Each structure stands twice: as C-alpha cells, then as structure tokens.
Coordinates of N, CA, C and O in Angstrom, one line a residue:
X804 N 153.6 162.5 75.5 CA 153.8 161.6 74.3 C 155.3 161.6 74.0 O 155.8 160.6 73.6
X805 N 156.0 162.8 74.2 CA 157.4 162.9 73.9 C 158.1 162.1 74.9 O 159.2 161.5 74.5
X806 N 157.7 162.1 76.1 CA 158.4 161.3 77.1 C 158.2 159.7 76.8 O 159.3 159.1 77.0
X807 N 157.1 159.3 76.4 CA 157.0 157.9 76.0 C 157.9 157.5 74.9 O 158.6 156.5 74.9
X808 N 158.0 158.4 73.8 CA 158.9 158.1 72.7 C 160.3 158.2 73.1 O 161.0 157.3 72.6
X809 N 160.7 159.0 73.9 CA 162.1 159.1 74.5 C 162.4 157.8 75.3 O 163.5 157.2 75.1
X810 N 161.5 157.3 76.1 CA 161.7 156.2 77.0 C 161.8 155.0 76.0 O 162.7 154.1 76.3
X811 N 161.0 154.8 75.0 CA 161.0 153.8 74.0 C 162.4 153.7 73.3 O 163.0 152.6 73.1
X812 N 162.8 154.9 72.9 CA 164.2 154.9 72.1 C 165.2 154.5 73.2 O 166.2 153.8 72.7
X813 N 165.2 155.0 74.3 CA 166.2 154.7 75.3 C 166.2 153.2 75.6 O 167.3 152.6 75.7
X814 N 165.0 152.5 75.7 CA 164.9 151.1 76.0 C 165.6 150.3 74.8 O 166.2 149.3 74.9
X815 N 165.3 150.8 73.6 CA 165.7 150.1 72.4 C 167.2 150.1 72.3 O 167.9 149.2 72.1
X816 N 167.8 151.3 72.5 CA 169.3 151.5 72.6 C 169.9 150.7 73.7 O 171.0 150.0 73.5
X817 N 169.3 150.6 74.8 CA 169.9 149.9 75.9 C 169.9 148.4 75.6 O 170.8 147.6 75.9
X818 N 168.7 147.9 75.0 CA 168.6 146.5 74.7 C 169.7 146.1 73.6 O 170.3 145.1 73.7
X819 N 169.8 147.1 72.6 CA 170.8 146.8 71.5 C 172.2 146.8 72.1 O 173.0 145.9 71.7
X820 N 172.5 147.7 73.0 CA 173.9 147.7 73.5 C 174.0 146.4 74.3 O 175.2 145.9 74.4
X821 N 173.1 146.0 75.1 CA 173.3 144.8 75.9 C 173.5 143.6 75.0 O 174.3 142.8 75.3
X822 N 172.8 143.4 73.9 CA 172.9 142.4 73.0 C 174.3 142.4 72.3 O 174.9 141.3 72.3
X823 N 174.8 143.5 71.9 CA 176.1 143.6 71.3 C 177.1 143.3 72.3 O 178.1 142.6 71.9
X824 N 177.0 143.7 73.5 CA 178.1 143.5 74.5 C 178.1 142.0 74.9 O 179.2 141.6 75.3
X825 N 177.0 141.3 74.7 CA 176.9 139.9 75.1 C 177.5 139.0 74.0 O 177.8 137.9 74.2
X826 N 177.6 139.5 72.7 CA 178.1 138.7 71.6 C 179.5 138.6 71.7 O 180.3 139.6 71.9
X827 N 180.0 137.4 71.7 CA 181.5 137.2 71.7 C 181.9 136.7 70.3 O 181.2 135.9 69.8
X828 N 183.0 137.2 70.0 CA 183.6 136.7 68.7 C 184.3 135.3 69.0 O 185.1 135.3 69.9
X829 N 184.0 134.3 68.2 CA 184.6 133.0 68.4 C 185.9 133.0 67.7 O 185.9 132.8 66.5
X830 N 187.0 133.1 68.5 CA 188.3 133.1 67.8 C 188.9 131.7 67.7 O 190.0 131.5 67.3
X831 N 188.2 130.7 68.2 CA 188.8 129.3 68.3 C 188.7 128.8 66.8 O 187.8 129.1 66.1
X832 N 189.7 128.0 66.5 CA 189.8 127.4 65.1 C 188.9 126.2 65.1 O 188.7 125.5 66.1
X833 N 188.3 126.0 63.9 CA 187.3 124.9 63.8 C 188.2 123.6 63.9 O 189.4 123.6 63.6
X834 N 187.5 122.5 64.2 CA 188.1 121.1 64.3 C 188.7 120.8 62.9 O 188.1 120.9 61.9
X835 N 190.0 120.5 62.9 CA 190.5 120.2 61.6 C 189.9 118.9 61.1 O 189.9 117.8 61.8
X836 N 189.5 119.0 59.9 CA 188.9 117.8 59.2 C 189.8 117.2 58.2 O 190.4 118.1 57.5
X837 N 189.8 116.0 58.1 CA 190.8 115.4 57.1 C 190.1 115.3 55.8 O 189.0 114.8 55.7
X838 N 190.6 116.1 54.8 CA 190.1 116.1 53.4 C 191.3 115.7 52.5 O 192.2 116.6 52.3
X839 N 191.2 114.5 51.9 CA 192.3 114.1 51.0 C 191.8 113.2 49.9 O 191.0 112.3 50.2
X840 N 192.2 113.5 48.7 CA 191.8 112.6 47.6 C 192.8 111.5 47.6 O 194.0 111.8 47.8
X841 N 192.5 110.3 47.5 CA 193.4 109.1 47.7 C 193.7 108.4 46.4 O 194.7 107.8 46.3
X842 N 192.8 108.4 45.4 CA 192.9 107.6 44.3 C 194.2 108.0 43.5 O 194.7 107.2 42.6
X843 N 194.6 109.2 43.6 CA 195.8 109.7 42.9 C 197.2 109.7 43.6 O 198.1 110.2 43.3
X844 N 197.0 109.0 44.9 CA 198.2 108.9 45.7 C 198.9 107.6 45.6 O 198.3 106.6 45.2
X845 N 200.1 107.6 46.1 CA 200.9 106.3 46.1 C 200.2 105.3 47.0 O 199.5 105.7 47.9
X846 N 200.5 104.0 46.8 CA 199.8 103.0 47.6 C 200.1 103.1 49.1 O 199.3 102.9 49.9
X847 N 201.4 103.5 49.4 CA 201.7 103.7 50.9 C 200.8 104.7 51.5 O 200.4 104.6 52.7
X848 N 200.4 105.8 50.8 CA 199.5 106.8 51.4 C 198.2 106.3 51.5 O 197.5 106.5 52.6
X849 N 197.6 105.5 50.6 CA 196.3 105.0 50.6 C 196.2 104.0 51.8 O 195.3 104.2 52.5
X850 N 197.2 103.1 51.9 CA 197.1 102.2 53.0 C 197.2 102.8 54.3 O 196.4 102.4 55.3
X851 N 198.0 103.9 54.5 CA 198.2 104.6 55.7 C 196.8 105.2 56.2 O 196.5 105.2 57.3
X852 N 196.1 105.7 55.2 CA 194.9 106.5 55.7 C 193.7 105.6 55.9 O 192.7 106.1 56.5
X853 N 193.6 104.4 55.3 CA 192.5 103.6 55.6 C 192.6 102.6 56.7 O 191.7 102.0 57.0
X854 N 193.8 102.6 57.3 CA 194.0 101.6 58.4 C 193.1 101.8 59.6 O 192.7 103.0 59.9
X855 N 192.7 100.8 60.2 CA 191.7 100.8 61.3 C 190.3 100.3 61.1 O 190.1 99.6 59.9
X856 N 189.5 100.6 61.9 CA 188.0 100.1 61.8 C 187.2 101.2 61.4 O 187.2 102.2 62.0
X857 N 186.4 100.9 60.4 CA 185.4 101.9 59.8 C 183.9 101.3 59.8 O 183.8 100.2 59.6
X858 N 183.0 102.1 60.1 CA 181.5 101.7 60.1 C 181.0 102.2 58.7 O 181.0 103.5 58.5
X859 N 180.4 101.3 58.0 CA 179.7 101.6 56.8 C 178.4 102.2 57.1 O 177.5 101.5 57.8
X860 N 178.1 103.4 56.7 CA 176.9 104.2 57.0 C 175.9 104.0 55.9 O 174.7 103.7 56.1
X861 N 176.4 104.4 54.7 CA 175.5 104.3 53.5 C 176.2 104.2 52.2 O 177.4 104.5 52.1
X862 N 175.4 103.7 51.3 CA 176.0 103.7 49.9 C 175.1 104.5 49.0 O 173.9 104.5 49.2
X863 N 175.7 105.2 48.1 CA 174.8 106.0 47.2 C 175.2 105.8 45.7 O 176.5 105.6 45.4
X864 N 174.3 105.7 44.9 CA 174.6 105.5 43.4 C 174.2 104.1 42.9 O 173.2 103.5 43.4
X865 N 175.0 103.6 42.1 CA 174.6 102.3 41.4 C 173.8 102.5 40.2 O 173.9 103.5 39.6
X866 N 173.0 101.5 39.8 CA 172.2 101.6 38.6 C 171.3 102.7 38.7 O 171.1 103.4 37.7
X867 N 170.7 103.0 39.8 CA 169.9 104.2 40.1 C 170.7 105.3 40.7 O 171.0 105.1 41.9
X868 N 171.1 106.3 40.1 CA 172.1 107.2 40.5 C 171.8 107.8 41.9 O 172.6 108.2 42.7
X869 N 170.5 108.2 42.1 CA 170.1 108.8 43.4 C 169.7 107.9 44.5 O 169.2 108.3 45.6
X870 N 169.9 106.6 44.2 CA 169.5 105.6 45.3 C 170.5 105.7 46.5 O 171.7 105.8 46.3
X871 N 169.9 105.7 47.7 CA 170.8 105.6 48.9 C 170.4 104.4 49.7 O 169.2 104.2 49.9
X872 N 171.3 103.6 50.0 CA 171.1 102.4 50.8 C 171.8 102.6 52.1 O 173.1 102.8 52.2
X873 N 171.1 102.5 53.2 CA 171.7 102.6 54.6 C 172.1 101.3 55.1 O 171.4 100.3 54.9
X874 N 173.1 101.4 56.0 CA 173.6 100.1 56.6 C 173.6 100.3 58.1 O 173.8 101.4 58.6
X875 N 173.5 99.2 58.9 CA 173.5 99.2 60.3 C 174.5 98.2 60.8 O 174.4 97.1 60.3
X876 N 175.3 98.6 61.7 CA 176.3 97.7 62.3 C 177.1 96.9 61.3 O 177.4 95.7 61.4
X877 N 177.6 97.6 60.3 CA 178.5 96.9 59.3 C 179.9 97.6 59.4 O 179.9 98.8 59.2
X878 N 180.8 96.7 59.7 CA 182.1 97.2 60.0 C 183.2 96.7 59.1 O 183.2 95.4 58.8
X879 N 184.1 97.4 58.7 CA 185.1 97.1 57.8 C 186.5 97.5 58.6 O 186.7 98.6 59.0
X880 N 187.3 96.5 58.7 CA 188.7 96.7 59.5 C 189.8 96.3 58.5 O 189.9 95.3 58.0
X881 N 190.6 97.4 58.3 CA 191.8 97.3 57.5 C 193.1 97.2 58.3 O 193.2 98.2 59.1
X882 N 193.8 96.2 58.1 CA 195.1 96.1 58.8 C 196.2 95.7 57.8 O 196.1 94.5 57.3
X883 N 197.1 96.5 57.5 CA 198.1 96.3 56.5 C 197.4 95.9 55.2 O 196.7 96.7 54.6
X884 N 197.5 94.7 54.7 CA 196.9 94.2 53.5 C 195.9 93.2 53.8 O 195.7 92.3 53.0
X885 N 195.1 93.4 54.8 CA 194.0 92.5 55.0 C 192.8 93.3 55.4 O 192.8 94.4 55.8
X886 N 191.6 92.6 55.2 CA 190.4 93.3 55.4 C 189.4 92.2 56.2 O 189.4 91.1 55.9
X887 N 188.6 92.8 57.2 CA 187.6 92.0 57.8 C 186.3 92.8 57.7 O 186.3 94.0 58.1
X888 N 185.2 92.1 57.2 CA 183.9 92.8 57.1 C 183.0 91.9 57.9 O 182.9 90.7 57.8
X889 N 182.3 92.7 58.9 CA 181.4 92.0 59.8 C 180.3 92.9 60.3 O 180.3 94.1 60.1
X890 N 179.3 92.3 60.7 CA 178.3 93.0 61.5 C 178.3 92.4 63.0 O 179.2 91.7 63.4
X891 N 177.3 92.5 63.7 CA 177.2 92.1 65.0 C 177.3 90.6 65.3 O 177.6 90.0 66.2
X892 N 176.8 89.9 64.1 CA 176.6 88.4 64.3 C 177.5 87.6 63.3 O 177.6 86.5 63.5
X893 N 177.9 88.2 62.2 CA 178.5 87.4 61.1 C 179.7 88.1 60.6 O 179.9 89.4 60.7
X894 N 180.7 87.3 60.1 CA 181.8 87.7 59.5 C 181.7 87.4 58.0 O 181.5 86.2 57.6
X895 N 181.8 88.3 57.1 CA 181.5 88.1 55.7 C 182.8 88.0 54.9 O 182.9 87.3 53.9
X896 N 183.9 88.6 55.4 CA 185.2 88.4 54.7 C 186.2 88.7 55.8 O 186.1 89.5 56.8
X897 N 187.2 87.9 55.8 CA 188.4 88.0 56.7 C 189.6 87.5 55.9 O 190.0 86.3 56.0
X898 N 190.2 88.3 55.0 CA 191.1 87.8 54.1 C 192.2 88.9 53.8 O 192.1 90.1 54.1
X899 N 193.1 88.5 52.9 CA 194.1 89.4 52.5 C 193.5 90.2 51.2 O 192.7 89.7 50.4
X900 N 194.1 91.4 51.0 CA 193.7 92.2 49.9 C 194.9 92.2 48.9 O 196.0 92.1 49.3
X901 N 194.6 92.3 47.7 CA 195.5 92.5 46.6 C 195.4 93.9 46.0 O 194.3 94.2 45.8
X902 N 196.4 94.5 45.7 CA 196.4 95.9 45.1 C 196.9 95.8 43.7 O 197.9 95.3 43.4
X903 N 196.1 96.2 42.7 CA 196.4 96.2 41.2 C 196.5 97.7 40.8 O 195.4 98.4 41.1
X904 N 197.4 98.0 40.1 CA 197.5 99.4 39.5 C 196.9 99.3 38.2 O 197.4 98.7 37.2
X905 N 195.8 100.0 38.0 CA 195.0 99.9 36.7 C 194.3 101.2 36.5 O 194.1 102.0 37.4
X906 N 193.6 101.3 35.3 CA 192.8 102.5 35.1 C 191.5 102.3 36.0 O 190.8 101.3 35.9
X907 N 191.3 103.3 36.8 CA 190.1 103.3 37.7 C 188.9 103.8 37.1 O 188.9 104.7 36.1
X908 N 187.7 103.6 37.6 CA 186.5 104.2 37.2 C 186.3 105.4 38.1 O 186.6 105.4 39.3
X909 N 185.8 106.5 37.5 CA 185.5 107.7 38.2 C 186.7 108.3 38.8 O 186.7 108.9 40.0
X910 N 187.8 108.3 38.1 CA 189.1 108.8 38.6 C 189.7 109.8 37.6 O 190.9 110.1 37.6
X911 N 188.9 110.5 36.9 CA 189.3 111.5 35.9 C 190.3 111.0 34.9 O 191.1 111.6 34.4
X912 N 190.1 109.6 34.6 CA 191.0 109.0 33.4 C 192.4 108.6 34.1 O 193.2 108.2 33.4
X913 N 192.6 108.8 35.4 CA 193.9 108.4 36.0 C 193.9 106.9 36.4 O 192.8 106.3 36.7
X914 N 195.0 106.3 36.3 CA 195.2 105.1 36.9 C 195.3 105.1 38.4 O 195.7 106.2 38.9
X915 N 195.0 104.1 39.1 CA 195.0 104.1 40.5 C 195.2 102.6 41.0 O 195.2 101.7 40.3
X916 N 195.3 102.5 42.3 CA 195.4 101.3 42.9 C 194.1 100.7 43.3 O 193.2 101.4 43.9
X917 N 193.7 99.6 42.7 CA 192.4 99.0 43.0 C 192.5 98.0 44.1 O 193.5 97.1 44.1
X918 N 191.6 98.0 45.1 CA 191.7 97.1 46.2 C 190.8 95.9 45.8 O 189.6 96.0 45.4
X919 N 191.4 94.7 45.8 CA 190.6 93.5 45.4 C 190.8 92.4 46.6 O 191.9 92.1 47.0
X920 N 189.7 91.8 46.8 CA 189.7 90.6 47.8 C 188.5 89.7 47.5 O 187.5 90.2 46.7
X921 N 188.5 88.6 48.2 CA 187.3 87.7 47.9 C 186.7 87.5 49.4 O 187.4 87.3 50.4
X922 N 185.4 87.4 49.4 CA 184.6 87.2 50.6 C 184.6 85.7 50.9 O 185.2 84.9 50.3
X923 N 183.9 85.3 52.0 CA 183.9 83.9 52.4 C 183.3 82.9 51.4 O 183.4 81.7 51.4
X924 N 182.5 83.5 50.5 CA 181.8 82.7 49.5 C 182.6 82.8 48.1 O 182.0 82.4 47.1
X925 N 183.9 83.3 48.1 CA 184.7 83.4 47.0 C 184.2 84.3 46.0 O 184.5 84.2 44.8
X926 N 183.4 85.3 46.4 CA 182.9 86.4 45.4 C 183.9 87.5 45.5 O 184.3 88.0 46.5
X927 N 184.5 87.9 44.3 CA 185.4 89.0 44.3 C 184.8 90.4 44.5 O 183.7 90.6 44.0
X928 N 185.5 91.2 45.2 CA 185.1 92.6 45.5 C 186.3 93.4 45.0 O 187.4 93.2 45.5
X929 N 186.0 94.4 44.2 CA 187.1 95.3 43.7 C 186.5 96.8 43.9 O 185.5 97.1 43.5
X930 N 187.4 97.6 44.6 CA 187.1 99.0 44.9 C 188.2 99.9 44.5 O 189.3 99.6 44.6
X931 N 187.7 101.1 44.4 CA 188.7 102.3 44.2 C 188.5 103.0 45.6 O 187.4 103.3 46.1
X932 N 189.7 103.2 46.2 CA 189.6 104.1 47.4 C 189.7 105.5 47.0 O 190.7 106.1 46.5
X933 N 188.5 106.1 47.0 CA 188.2 107.5 46.5 C 188.9 108.6 47.2 O 189.7 109.3 46.7
X934 N 188.4 108.8 48.5 CA 188.9 109.9 49.2 C 188.5 109.8 50.7 O 187.7 109.0 51.0
X935 N 189.0 110.7 51.5 CA 188.4 111.0 52.8 C 188.0 112.4 52.8 O 188.8 113.4 52.5
X936 N 186.7 112.6 53.1 CA 186.1 114.0 53.0 C 185.4 114.2 54.4 O 184.5 113.5 54.7
X937 N 185.8 115.3 55.0 CA 185.3 115.6 56.3 C 185.4 114.3 57.3 O 184.4 114.0 57.9
X938 N 186.4 113.6 57.2 CA 186.6 112.4 58.0 C 185.7 111.3 57.6 O 185.7 110.3 58.4
X939 N 185.2 111.3 56.5 CA 184.4 110.1 56.0 C 185.2 109.5 54.8 O 185.5 110.1 53.8
X940 N 185.4 108.2 55.0 CA 186.1 107.4 53.9 C 185.2 107.0 52.9 O 184.0 106.6 53.2
X941 N 185.4 107.3 51.7 CA 184.6 107.0 50.6 C 185.3 106.0 49.6 O 186.5 106.3 49.1
X942 N 184.7 104.9 49.4 CA 185.1 103.9 48.5 C 184.0 103.7 47.4 O 182.9 103.9 47.7
X943 N 184.5 103.2 46.2 CA 183.4 103.0 45.2 C 183.8 101.7 44.5 O 185.0 101.4 44.3
X944 N 182.8 101.0 44.0 CA 182.9 99.8 43.2 C 183.8 100.2 41.9 O 183.6 101.3 41.3
X945 N 184.6 99.3 41.4 CA 185.2 99.5 40.1 C 184.3 99.0 39.1 O 184.4 97.8 38.6
X946 N 183.3 99.8 38.8 CA 182.3 99.5 37.8 C 181.7 100.8 37.2 O 181.8 101.8 37.8
X947 N 181.1 100.6 36.1 CA 180.5 101.8 35.5 C 179.3 102.3 36.2 O 179.0 103.5 36.1
X948 N 178.6 101.4 36.9 CA 177.4 101.8 37.7 C 177.8 101.7 39.2 O 177.1 101.1 39.9
X949 N 178.9 102.3 39.5 CA 179.4 102.2 40.9 C 178.5 102.8 42.0 O 177.8 103.8 41.9
X950 N 178.6 102.0 43.1 CA 178.0 102.4 44.4 C 179.1 103.1 45.2 O 180.2 102.5 45.3
X951 N 178.9 104.2 45.7 CA 179.9 104.9 46.5 C 179.6 104.7 48.0 O 178.5 105.1 48.5
X952 N 180.5 104.1 48.7 CA 180.2 103.7 50.1 C 180.9 104.7 51.0 O 182.0 105.1 50.8
X953 N 180.1 105.1 52.0 CA 180.5 106.1 52.9 C 180.7 105.6 54.3 O 179.8 104.9 54.9
X954 N 181.9 105.7 54.9 CA 182.2 105.1 56.2 C 182.8 106.2 57.2 O 183.3 107.2 56.8
X955 N 182.5 106.0 58.5 CA 183.1 106.8 59.5 C 184.0 105.9 60.4 O 183.8 104.7 60.5
X956 N 185.0 106.6 61.0 CA 185.9 105.8 61.8 C 185.2 105.3 63.0 O 184.3 105.9 63.6
X957 N 185.5 104.1 63.5 CA 184.8 103.4 64.5 C 185.9 103.1 65.6 O 187.1 103.0 65.3
X958 N 185.4 102.9 66.8 CA 186.3 102.5 67.9 C 186.6 101.0 67.9 O 185.9 100.2 67.6

C-alpha cells in the first residue's frame, strides 16, 4: 500500500513538473491598438485618422437605447473632404463634406467639428466623429437620440 501511495505521489510530481516546464511565458507585446478620442481634437487630427475605406458593421442606440442594427457590405470612404457611401450594388453618397465647429451631442459639453454632407437624394447627414477604439471608428448622429455607428478598416 505504501508503494502504491509513493508511486502515485511520484507520478503527480512528475506530471506537475512536466506541465510547468512546458509553460512558456509570453514576452511578446500585444498588437498595438489605436485608441484615441477624436471629438476633442483639431480638425486636422480628425481628418487624418478617418482617411481611407471603412466598413460599417453595426449601429447601436437611437430611440431605443439597446437597439443594435447590423449592416452588410456597407462601405464609407473618406478622402480629404469627401465621402463616398456604397454597398456592392449602389452608391448612396459621393460628395464633399463640410465641417462646422459647434456644440456636439454626447461630447461632455465640448464643442467639436461636425461632419455634414448630403446624400444623392439631398438628405443632410450630420455626424460627430467620436473616437477610434481598438481600431474601430465610431461616429454618431448629431442628435439627442443618436445612433452610434461602428466601422472597421477595409481594404
């Protein structure tokens, strides 16, 4: 009986030692994620960070605060002071943007640059460029019941 107990202890310690010796400490640094609040930055910084093509993934909020609306194949492309919004088959906007410095919604009472443009049907769109969080661009409507739009960088 003593021999079995000794063998069991020895097996346990050998297994534990093997497990510990196989564990490697990961010394690599995590991928740097871009995290920046943009609504309180100068216009040049906002424009620099939103340049390029972004895919709209989902919108959260609006009149029903917990509402999430998912999008598929919806792309927004920012070039200097122009915006193009399209999906695989249609272009909804391909126009210039105008930036107005005014009191923004959901900006802690700060004034910010509001992005304004008109779509192909002459409907005005006004947004606050909120932030980039973990490489996700977040814009929201300039409205009291704002929808917060979440984009990822696209190729």
